[in-house]
Amino acid sequence: MRISVIGLGYVGSVSAACLAARGHEVVGVDVSPVKVELIGRGQAPVVEERIGELTAEVVASGALRATVDLASAIRATDVSLVCVGTPSAPSGSLSTEYLERVSAEIGEALAGLDRWHTVVFRSTMLPGTCESLLVPLLEKASGRSAGVDFGVAYNPEFLREGSSVKDFLDPPKTVIGEYDKVSGDVVAALYEGLPGEVFRVPVPVAEMAKYADNSFHGLKIAFANEMGAICRALGVDSHRMMDVFLADRKLNISPAYLRPGFAFGGSCLPKDLRGLVYAARRADIAVPLLSHVLPSNEEHLKRALDLVIGTGKRKVGLFGLSFKPGTDDLRESPLVELAERLVGKGYELRIYDANVALSRLMGANREYIDRHLPHLGELLCDSADDVLDFAEVCVVGFADPALSPVLDRAGDRPIIDLVRLPDAETRRAHPGYVGLGW
């Protein structure tokens, strides 16, 4: 199948490379010439496990190319996957600015086609957005009717940054919100042969399914972290307690995310929780639990800050900056927030994260860090050893076994563990070691 993927961020880059690897002819589209040039050189615009090698392979084979010309990509393909961002507005509402702009451009391109083309939205959006906002934009710009002259579908992604290639090829499920049956058939064909149950549902059901997933993931993390904080205060080993809790696979659902650690972040969970709470508030529906998930997450971040302040040290070494291991995504990373607050309070800070290089940050990722840590280049170090040499207190934000030998040389310096290191049990004997929730 001939496919255009519009928006070459994390979801778009992975979708384009994986679909190309599955034998499709793929054209990536982005307004950023830098991203397009990277694809042209066989390089991925994002840091993800396996994405670099996969991108190089499919570009070399001719299965994937990229362009800034959306109209030409539409003309050259039969189906378009729209993967542009839907960031939070200041009020917490969902911003559909990019979706609206792209929909109008796609509609203009459809006006010149004499064949069927299916537009598939993958961007996270609240129920009703596709049918009430985007479809009318497509129809107005094209002068044609959705479901009659061209197809529309909503196909949410369930990709975790850091393991998104694996998740694409081994999905937990495939959800197809079909505006019309023909478009549903087209989307189903894209994923034919992949594992996981396929759900073909109305578009609003598919839109809401994404929010249900992300809200529940955020809820699970906040729950585990609150339990960890209480357990620590009462002298209970939270991880041994959670082993008991997780043994119940019938009622307690899944161990995913249910380990006390640091606050959650990233480009999905905070944004989608804000968006859902905002939508509920507008509908005059009280959601006290969901309304307090982000405040709970904020309290957990404050606990980490208090631990650093409690050491009385002023030179802080931070190991990790992205919102989770295996990615360079800094958007709404709790470690970025922690770093920003430390700098704001006058602490001297040095940071090491093997996946984060200032020269590679671009798009929304670069814009976010420019707003929150504009002097990041002065704070980043080339190695964990450089951070250790500077630090009076070490703050560990990622669980990497390779970090243990470095921390072993910390001597009597305090070590604040935000993620429970693999050798946390052994480190308990160190008088300066303290776990955030265990």
CSV table of C-alpha atoms in Angstrom, one decimal:
chain,number,residue,atom,x,y,z
A,1,MET,CA,0.0,0.0,0.0
A,2,ARG,CA,1.2,3.6,-0.7
A,3,ILE,CA,1.1,5.6,2.6
A,4,SER,CA,1.9,9.1,3.6
A,5,VAL,CA,2.7,9.7,7.3
A,6,ILE,CA,2.2,13.4,8.2
A,7,GLY,CA,4.2,14.5,11.2
A,8,LEU,CA,7.6,13.0,11.9
A,9,GLY,CA,7.7,13.1,15.7
A,10,TYR,CA,7.9,10.0,17.9
A,11,VAL,CA,4.6,8.5,16.6
A,12,GLY,CA,5.1,9.5,13.0
A,13,SER,CA,8.7,8.4,12.7
A,14,VAL,CA,8.0,5.0,14.2
A,15,SER,CA,4.9,4.5,12.2
A,16,ALA,CA,6.6,5.4,9.0
A,17,ALA,CA,9.6,3.1,9.6
A,18,CYS,CA,7.6,0.2,10.8
A,19,LEU,CA,5.1,0.3,7.9
A,20,ALA,CA,7.9,0.6,5.4
A,21,ALA,CA,9.6,-2.4,7.0
A,22,ARG,CA,6.3,-4.3,6.6
A,23,GLY,CA,6.5,-3.8,2.8
A,24,HIS,CA,4.5,-0.6,2.3
A,25,GLU,CA,5.7,2.3,0.2
A,26,VAL,CA,5.9,5.2,2.7
A,27,VAL,CA,6.3,9.0,2.3
A,28,GLY,CA,7.0,10.9,5.5
A,29,VAL,CA,5.8,14.5,5.6
A,30,ASP,CA,6.9,17.3,8.1
A,31,VAL,CA,7.2,21.1,8.1
A,32,SER,CA,10.7,20.7,9.5
A,33,PRO,CA,13.3,20.6,6.8
A,34,VAL,CA,15.8,19.2,9.4
A,35,LYS,CA,13.6,16.1,10.0
A,36,VAL,CA,13.1,15.6,6.3
A,37,GLU,CA,16.8,15.8,5.7
A,38,LEU,CA,17.6,13.4,8.5
A,39,ILE,CA,15.2,10.8,7.0
A,40,GLY,CA,16.8,11.4,3.6
A,41,ARG,CA,20.1,10.5,5.1
A,42,GLY,CA,18.7,7.3,6.6
A,43,GLN,CA,18.7,8.8,10.1
A,44,ALA,CA,15.7,8.9,12.6
A,45,PRO,CA,14.7,12.3,13.9
A,46,VAL,CA,14.1,10.8,17.4
A,47,VAL,CA,15.9,8.5,19.8
A,48,GLU,CA,14.2,5.2,20.2
A,49,GLU,CA,15.3,1.6,20.6
A,50,ARG,CA,15.8,0.0,17.1
A,51,ILE,CA,14.4,3.1,15.2
A,52,GLY,CA,17.9,4.2,14.0
A,53,GLU,CA,18.7,0.8,12.4
A,54,LEU,CA,15.2,0.4,11.0
A,55,THR,CA,15.1,3.8,9.5
A,56,ALA,CA,18.5,3.3,7.8
A,57,GLU,CA,17.3,0.0,6.3
A,58,VAL,CA,14.0,1.2,4.9
A,59,VAL,CA,15.5,4.4,3.5
A,60,ALA,CA,18.3,2.4,1.8
A,61,SER,CA,15.8,0.0,0.3
A,62,GLY,CA,13.7,2.8,-1.1
A,63,ALA,CA,10.6,2.0,1.0
A,64,LEU,CA,10.7,5.3,2.9
A,65,ARG,CA,11.4,8.8,1.8
A,66,ALA,CA,10.4,12.2,3.2
A,67,THR,CA,9.3,15.6,2.0
A,68,VAL,CA,8.0,18.9,3.2
A,69,ASP,CA,5.4,19.0,0.4
A,70,LEU,CA,2.2,17.6,1.8
A,71,ALA,CA,0.2,17.9,-1.4
A,72,SER,CA,2.7,15.9,-3.4
A,73,ALA,CA,2.6,13.2,-0.8
A,74,ILE,CA,-1.2,13.0,-0.9
A,75,ARG,CA,-1.1,12.7,-4.7
A,76,ALA,CA,1.5,9.9,-4.5
A,77,THR,CA,-0.3,7.8,-1.9
A,78,ASP,CA,-3.7,6.1,-1.2
A,79,VAL,CA,-3.8,6.5,2.6
A,80,SER,CA,-2.5,9.2,4.9
A,81,LEU,CA,-1.7,8.8,8.6
A,82,VAL,CA,-1.9,12.1,10.5
A,83,CYS,CA,0.5,12.1,13.5
A,84,VAL,CA,0.8,15.8,14.4
A,85,GLY,CA,0.9,16.9,18.0
A,86,THR,CA,-2.1,17.9,20.1
A,87,PRO,CA,-0.4,19.8,23.0
A,88,SER,CA,-2.2,21.3,26.1
A,89,ALA,CA,-3.4,24.8,25.9
A,90,PRO,CA,-2.8,27.0,29.0
A,91,SER,CA,-6.2,26.2,30.3
A,92,GLY,CA,-5.5,22.5,30.1
A,93,SER,CA,-7.8,22.1,27.1
A,94,LEU,CA,-6.6,20.2,24.0
A,95,SER,CA,-5.0,22.3,21.3
A,96,THR,CA,-6.2,21.2,17.9
A,97,GLU,CA,-4.3,24.0,16.0
A,98,TYR,CA,-2.0,21.6,14.1
A,99,LEU,CA,-4.8,19.1,13.4
A,100,GLU,CA,-7.0,21.9,11.9
A,101,ARG,CA,-4.2,23.2,9.8
A,102,VAL,CA,-3.2,19.8,8.4
A,103,SER,CA,-6.8,18.8,7.8
A,104,ALA,CA,-7.4,22.0,5.7
A,105,GLU,CA,-4.2,21.3,3.7
A,106,ILE,CA,-5.2,17.6,3.1
A,107,GLY,CA,-8.6,18.7,2.0
A,108,GLU,CA,-7.1,21.1,-0.6
A,109,ALA,CA,-5.0,18.2,-1.9
A,110,LEU,CA,-8.0,15.9,-2.0
A,111,ALA,CA,-9.8,18.4,-4.3
A,112,GLY,CA,-7.4,17.6,-7.1
A,113,LEU,CA,-7.6,13.8,-6.8
A,114,ASP,CA,-9.8,11.6,-9.0
A,115,ARG,CA,-9.5,8.5,-6.8
A,116,TRP,CA,-10.4,7.4,-3.3
A,117,HIS,CA,-8.0,8.5,-0.6
A,118,THR,CA,-8.3,7.5,3.1
A,119,VAL,CA,-7.4,10.0,5.8
A,120,VAL,CA,-6.5,8.3,9.1
A,121,PHE,CA,-6.0,10.4,12.2
A,122,ARG,CA,-3.6,9.0,14.9
A,123,SER,CA,-3.2,12.1,17.0
A,124,THR,CA,-4.8,12.0,20.4
A,125,MET,CA,-8.1,14.0,20.4
A,126,LEU,CA,-11.2,14.2,22.6
A,127,PRO,CA,-14.4,12.4,21.5
A,128,GLY,CA,-16.2,14.3,18.8
A,129,THR,CA,-13.1,16.1,17.5
A,130,CYS,CA,-12.8,14.1,14.3
A,131,GLU,CA,-16.4,14.1,13.3
A,132,SER,CA,-17.4,17.6,14.5
A,133,LEU,CA,-14.3,19.5,13.6
A,134,LEU,CA,-11.9,17.7,11.3
A,135,VAL,CA,-14.3,16.1,8.9
A,136,PRO,CA,-16.1,19.4,8.2
A,137,LEU,CA,-12.7,21.0,7.5
A,138,LEU,CA,-11.7,18.2,5.1
A,139,GLU,CA,-15.1,18.5,3.3
A,140,LYS,CA,-15.0,22.3,3.1
A,141,ALA,CA,-11.5,22.4,1.7
A,142,SER,CA,-12.0,19.5,-0.8
A,143,GLY,CA,-15.6,20.2,-1.8
A,144,ARG,CA,-16.3,16.5,-1.3
A,145,SER,CA,-18.1,14.3,1.1
A,146,ALA,CA,-16.4,12.1,3.7
A,147,GLY,CA,-17.5,8.4,3.4
A,148,VAL,CA,-18.6,9.0,-0.2
A,149,ASP,CA,-15.7,10.6,-2.1
A,150,PHE,CA,-12.9,10.0,0.4
A,151,GLY,CA,-12.4,7.9,3.6
A,152,VAL,CA,-11.9,8.9,7.2
A,153,ALA,CA,-10.8,6.8,10.2
A,154,TYR,CA,-9.3,7.3,13.6
A,155,ASN,CA,-6.6,4.9,14.7
A,156,PRO,CA,-5.1,5.7,18.1
A,157,GLU,CA,-1.6,4.6,18.8
A,158,PHE,CA,-0.5,2.6,22.0
A,159,LEU,CA,3.2,3.2,21.7
A,160,ARG,CA,5.4,3.7,24.7
A,161,GLU,CA,8.4,5.9,24.1
A,162,GLY,CA,11.5,3.8,24.6
A,163,SER,CA,9.9,0.7,23.3
A,164,SER,CA,7.7,2.0,20.5
A,165,VAL,CA,9.1,-0.1,17.7
A,166,LYS,CA,8.4,-3.3,19.7
A,167,ASP,CA,5.0,-2.0,20.6
A,168,PHE,CA,4.1,-1.2,17.0
A,169,LEU,CA,5.0,-4.7,15.8
A,170,ASP,CA,3.6,-6.5,18.9
A,171,PRO,CA,0.6,-4.3,19.9
A,172,PRO,CA,-1.7,-5.0,22.9
A,173,LYS,CA,-4.6,-4.3,20.6
A,174,THR,CA,-5.5,-2.4,17.4
A,175,VAL,CA,-8.4,0.1,17.6
A,176,ILE,CA,-10.0,1.3,14.4
A,177,GLY,CA,-12.6,4.1,14.6
A,178,GLU,CA,-14.3,3.8,11.2
A,179,TYR,CA,-16.2,6.7,9.7
A,180,ASP,CA,-17.1,4.4,6.9
A,181,LYS,CA,-16.6,0.6,6.4
A,182,VAL,CA,-14.2,1.1,3.4
A,183,SER,CA,-11.9,3.1,5.4
A,184,GLY,CA,-12.1,0.6,8.3
A,185,ASP,CA,-11.0,-2.1,5.8
A,186,VAL,CA,-8.1,0.0,4.7
A,187,VAL,CA,-6.8,0.5,8.2
A,188,ALA,CA,-7.3,-3.1,9.1
A,189,ALA,CA,-5.2,-4.1,6.1
A,190,LEU,CA,-2.3,-1.9,7.4
A,191,TYR,CA,-1.9,-4.1,10.5
A,192,GLU,CA,-2.9,-7.5,9.0
A,193,GLY,CA,-0.8,-10.3,10.6
A,194,LEU,CA,0.1,-8.4,13.7
A,195,PRO,CA,-0.9,-9.9,17.1
A,196,GLY,CA,-3.5,-8.5,19.4
A,197,GLU,CA,-7.3,-8.2,19.2
A,198,VAL,CA,-8.7,-5.8,16.5
A,199,PHE,CA,-11.6,-3.5,17.5
A,200,ARG,CA,-13.6,-1.8,14.8
A,201,VAL,CA,-15.7,0.7,16.6
A,202,PRO,CA,-17.4,4.1,16.0
A,203,VAL,CA,-14.9,7.0,15.8
A,204,PRO,CA,-15.8,8.6,19.2
A,205,VAL,CA,-15.3,5.2,21.0
A,206,ALA,CA,-11.8,5.0,19.5
A,207,GLU,CA,-11.0,8.6,20.5
A,208,MET,CA,-12.1,7.9,24.1
A,209,ALA,CA,-10.2,4.6,24.3
A,210,LYS,CA,-6.9,6.4,24.1
A,211,TYR,CA,-7.9,8.7,26.9
A,212,ALA,CA,-9.1,5.8,29.0
A,213,ASP,CA,-5.7,4.1,28.6
A,214,ASN,CA,-3.6,7.1,29.4
A,215,SER,CA,-5.7,8.2,32.3
A,216,PHE,CA,-5.5,4.8,33.8
A,217,HIS,CA,-1.8,4.6,33.3
A,218,GLY,CA,-1.3,7.9,35.1
A,219,LEU,CA,-3.6,6.8,37.8
A,220,LYS,CA,-1.7,3.6,38.4
A,221,ILE,CA,1.7,5.4,38.7
A,222,ALA,CA,0.3,8.0,41.1
A,223,PHE,CA,-1.3,5.2,43.2
A,224,ALA,CA,1.9,3.3,43.5
A,225,ASN,CA,3.9,6.4,44.3
A,226,GLU,CA,1.5,7.4,47.1
A,227,MET,CA,1.6,3.9,48.5
A,228,GLY,CA,5.4,4.1,48.4
A,229,ALA,CA,5.4,7.4,50.3
A,230,ILE,CA,3.1,6.0,53.0
A,231,CYS,CA,5.1,2.8,53.3
A,232,ARG,CA,8.4,4.6,53.7
A,233,ALA,CA,6.9,6.8,56.5
A,234,LEU,CA,5.6,3.7,58.3
A,235,GLY,CA,8.9,1.7,57.8
A,236,VAL,CA,7.3,-0.8,55.4
A,237,ASP,CA,9.2,-2.1,52.4
A,238,SER,CA,6.9,-0.9,49.6
A,239,HIS,CA,8.3,-3.2,46.9
A,240,ARG,CA,7.8,-6.3,49.0
A,241,MET,CA,4.3,-5.1,49.8
A,242,MET,CA,3.6,-4.5,46.1
A,243,ASP,CA,4.9,-8.0,45.3
A,244,VAL,CA,1.9,-9.2,47.4
A,245,PHE,CA,-0.5,-6.8,45.7
A,246,LEU,CA,0.6,-7.7,42.2
A,247,ALA,CA,0.3,-11.5,42.9
A,248,ASP,CA,-3.4,-11.0,42.4
A,249,ARG,CA,-3.7,-11.1,38.6
A,250,LYS,CA,-7.4,-11.6,38.7
A,251,LEU,CA,-8.5,-8.4,40.4
A,252,ASN,CA,-5.4,-6.1,40.4
A,253,ILE,CA,-5.2,-6.2,36.6
A,254,SER,CA,-1.6,-5.8,35.7
A,255,PRO,CA,1.9,-5.0,37.1
A,256,ALA,CA,2.5,-2.4,34.4
A,257,TYR,CA,3.4,1.0,36.0
A,258,LEU,CA,2.6,-0.3,39.5
A,259,ARG,CA,6.0,0.1,41.0
A,260,PRO,CA,6.8,3.1,43.3
A,261,GLY,CA,9.2,5.4,41.6
A,262,PHE,CA,9.4,9.0,40.5
A,263,ALA,CA,6.6,11.2,39.1
A,264,PHE,CA,5.3,10.5,35.7
A,265,GLY,CA,5.6,12.9,32.7
A,266,GLY,CA,6.1,12.9,29.0
A,267,SER,CA,4.0,14.2,26.1
A,268,CYS,CA,0.9,12.0,26.7
A,269,LEU,CA,-0.1,11.3,30.3
A,270,PRO,CA,-0.1,14.8,31.8
A,271,LYS,CA,-1.6,16.3,28.6
A,272,ASP,CA,-4.4,13.7,28.3
A,273,LEU,CA,-5.3,13.8,32.0
A,274,ARG,CA,-5.6,17.6,31.8
A,275,GLY,CA,-7.7,17.4,28.6
A,276,LEU,CA,-10.1,14.8,30.0
A,277,VAL,CA,-10.6,16.7,33.3
A,278,TYR,CA,-11.2,19.9,31.3
A,279,ALA,CA,-13.8,18.2,29.1
A,280,ALA,CA,-15.5,16.7,32.2
A,281,ARG,CA,-15.6,20.1,33.9
A,282,ARG,CA,-17.1,21.7,30.8
A,283,ALA,CA,-19.8,19.0,30.9
A,284,ASP,CA,-20.4,19.7,34.6
A,285,ILE,CA,-19.3,16.2,35.5
A,286,ALA,CA,-17.3,15.9,38.8
A,287,VAL,CA,-14.3,13.6,38.5
A,288,PRO,CA,-12.5,14.0,41.9
A,289,LEU,CA,-10.2,11.1,41.5
A,290,LEU,CA,-8.9,12.1,38.0
A,291,SER,CA,-8.8,15.7,39.1
A,292,HIS,CA,-6.3,14.8,41.8
A,293,VAL,CA,-4.0,12.5,39.8
A,294,LEU,CA,-1.8,15.4,38.5
A,295,PRO,CA,-1.8,17.1,42.0
A,296,SER,CA,-0.7,13.8,43.5
A,297,ASN,CA,2.0,13.6,40.9
A,298,GLU,CA,3.1,17.1,41.8
A,299,GLU,CA,3.3,16.2,45.5
A,300,HIS,CA,5.6,13.3,44.6
A,301,LEU,CA,7.9,15.7,42.7
A,302,LYS,CA,7.9,17.9,45.8
A,303,ARG,CA,9.0,15.0,47.9
A,304,ALA,CA,12.0,14.5,45.7
A,305,LEU,CA,12.8,18.2,45.9
A,306,ASP,CA,12.5,18.2,49.7
A,307,LEU,CA,14.9,15.2,49.9
A,308,VAL,CA,17.5,17.2,48.0
A,309,ILE,CA,17.0,20.3,50.2
A,310,GLY,CA,17.2,18.2,53.3
A,311,THR,CA,20.8,17.2,52.6
A,312,GLY,CA,21.9,20.8,53.0
A,313,LYS,CA,24.2,20.4,50.0
A,314,ARG,CA,24.3,23.0,47.2
A,315,LYS,CA,26.1,21.1,44.3
A,316,VAL,CA,23.7,18.6,42.8
A,317,GLY,CA,24.5,15.9,40.3
A,318,LEU,CA,21.4,14.7,38.4
A,319,PHE,CA,21.6,11.3,36.5
A,320,GLY,CA,18.8,11.3,33.9
A,321,LEU,CA,16.7,14.1,32.3
A,322,SER,CA,14.3,12.6,29.8
A,323,PHE,CA,10.9,11.5,31.1
A,324,LYS,CA,11.8,7.8,30.9
A,325,PRO,CA,14.8,5.7,29.9
A,326,GLY,CA,15.4,4.9,26.3
A,327,THR,CA,14.1,8.2,24.8
A,328,ASP,CA,15.3,11.8,24.5
A,329,ASP,CA,11.8,13.2,25.0
A,330,LEU,CA,12.0,16.0,27.6
A,331,ARG,CA,8.5,17.3,27.3
A,332,GLU,CA,6.9,17.5,30.8
A,333,SER,CA,9.7,15.3,32.2
A,334,PRO,CA,9.6,15.4,36.0
A,335,LEU,CA,13.4,15.5,36.0
A,336,VAL,CA,13.3,18.6,33.9
A,337,GLU,CA,10.9,20.1,36.4
A,338,LEU,CA,13.1,19.1,39.3
A,339,ALA,CA,16.2,20.6,37.6
A,340,GLU,CA,14.3,23.8,36.8
A,341,ARG,CA,13.3,24.2,40.5
A,342,LEU,CA,16.7,23.4,41.8
A,343,VAL,CA,18.2,26.0,39.5
A,344,GLY,CA,15.5,28.5,40.5
A,345,LYS,CA,16.5,28.0,44.2
A,346,GLY,CA,20.1,28.7,43.5
A,347,TYR,CA,21.5,25.2,43.5
A,348,GLU,CA,24.5,24.4,41.3
A,349,LEU,CA,23.6,21.6,38.9
A,350,ARG,CA,25.2,19.2,36.5
A,351,ILE,CA,23.3,16.6,34.5
A,352,TYR,CA,24.1,13.4,32.6
A,353,ASP,CA,21.7,11.5,30.3
A,354,ALA,CA,23.2,9.3,27.6
A,355,ASN,CA,20.1,9.9,25.3
A,356,VAL,CA,20.0,13.6,25.5
A,357,ALA,CA,22.2,15.8,23.3
A,358,LEU,CA,21.3,19.4,22.8
A,359,SER,CA,22.3,19.3,19.2
A,360,ARG,CA,19.7,16.6,18.5
A,361,LEU,CA,16.7,18.2,20.2
A,362,MET,CA,14.2,19.7,17.7
A,363,GLY,CA,10.6,20.6,17.3
A,364,ALA,CA,8.3,20.6,20.3
A,365,ASN,CA,11.0,18.9,22.3
A,366,ARG,CA,13.5,21.7,21.7
A,367,GLU,CA,10.9,24.4,22.3
A,368,TYR,CA,10.0,22.8,25.6
A,369,ILE,CA,13.5,22.7,27.0
A,370,ASP,CA,14.3,26.2,25.7
A,371,ARG,CA,11.4,27.5,27.9
A,372,HIS,CA,12.2,25.5,31.0
A,373,LEU,CA,16.0,25.0,31.0
A,374,PRO,CA,17.3,27.5,28.5
A,375,HIS,CA,20.9,27.0,29.7
A,376,LEU,CA,20.8,23.2,29.4
A,377,GLY,CA,24.0,23.2,27.3
A,378,GLU,CA,25.9,24.6,30.3
A,379,LEU,CA,24.4,21.9,32.7
A,380,LEU,CA,24.9,18.8,30.6
A,381,CYS,CA,28.1,16.7,31.1
A,382,ASP,CA,29.6,14.2,28.8
A,383,SER,CA,29.8,11.3,31.3
A,384,ALA,CA,28.4,10.1,34.6
A,385,ASP,CA,31.9,10.4,36.0
A,386,ASP,CA,32.0,14.1,35.3
A,387,VAL,CA,28.7,14.6,37.2
A,388,LEU,CA,30.0,12.6,40.1
A,389,ASP,CA,33.2,14.6,40.3
A,390,PHE,CA,31.1,17.8,40.6
A,391,ALA,CA,28.4,16.7,42.9
A,392,GLU,CA,28.0,17.0,46.7
A,393,VAL,CA,24.7,15.0,46.4
A,394,CYS,CA,23.7,12.5,43.7
A,395,VAL,CA,20.1,12.4,42.5
A,396,VAL,CA,19.4,9.2,40.4
A,397,GLY,CA,16.6,9.6,37.9
A,398,PHE,CA,17.1,6.4,35.8
A,399,ALA,CA,17.7,2.8,36.7
A,400,ASP,CA,20.8,1.9,34.7
A,401,PRO,CA,23.0,-1.0,36.0
A,402,ALA,CA,26.0,0.8,34.4
A,403,LEU,CA,25.5,3.6,36.9
A,404,SER,CA,26.2,1.4,39.9
A,405,PRO,CA,30.1,1.4,39.5
A,406,VAL,CA,30.0,5.2,39.3
A,407,LEU,CA,27.8,5.6,42.4
A,408,ASP,CA,30.1,3.1,44.2
A,409,ARG,CA,32.7,5.9,44.1
A,410,ALA,CA,30.4,8.4,45.8
A,411,GLY,CA,31.9,7.8,49.2
A,412,ASP,CA,29.9,9.4,51.9
A,413,ARG,CA,28.0,11.7,49.6
A,414,PRO,CA,24.2,11.4,49.8
A,415,ILE,CA,22.5,9.4,47.1
A,416,ILE,CA,18.8,10.1,46.5
A,417,ASP,CA,17.3,7.3,44.5
A,418,LEU,CA,14.1,8.3,42.6
A,419,VAL,CA,13.6,5.1,40.7
A,420,ARG,CA,14.9,2.2,42.9
A,421,LEU,CA,18.2,1.2,41.6
A,422,PRO,CA,18.7,-2.5,40.8
A,423,ASP,CA,21.0,-2.8,43.8
A,424,ALA,CA,18.8,-0.7,46.1
A,425,GLU,CA,18.6,-3.4,48.7
A,426,THR,CA,22.4,-3.4,49.1
A,427,ARG,CA,22.6,0.3,49.1
A,428,ARG,CA,20.3,0.6,52.1
A,429,ALA,CA,23.4,-0.1,54.2
A,430,HIS,CA,24.9,3.2,53.0
A,431,PRO,CA,24.1,5.9,55.5
A,432,GLY,CA,23.7,8.5,52.8
A,433,TYR,CA,21.3,6.5,50.6
A,434,VAL,CA,17.6,7.3,50.6
A,435,GLY,CA,14.8,6.0,48.4
A,436,LEU,CA,11.9,8.2,47.4
A,437,GLY,CA,9.2,5.7,48.2
A,438,TRP,CA,10.9,2.7,49.7
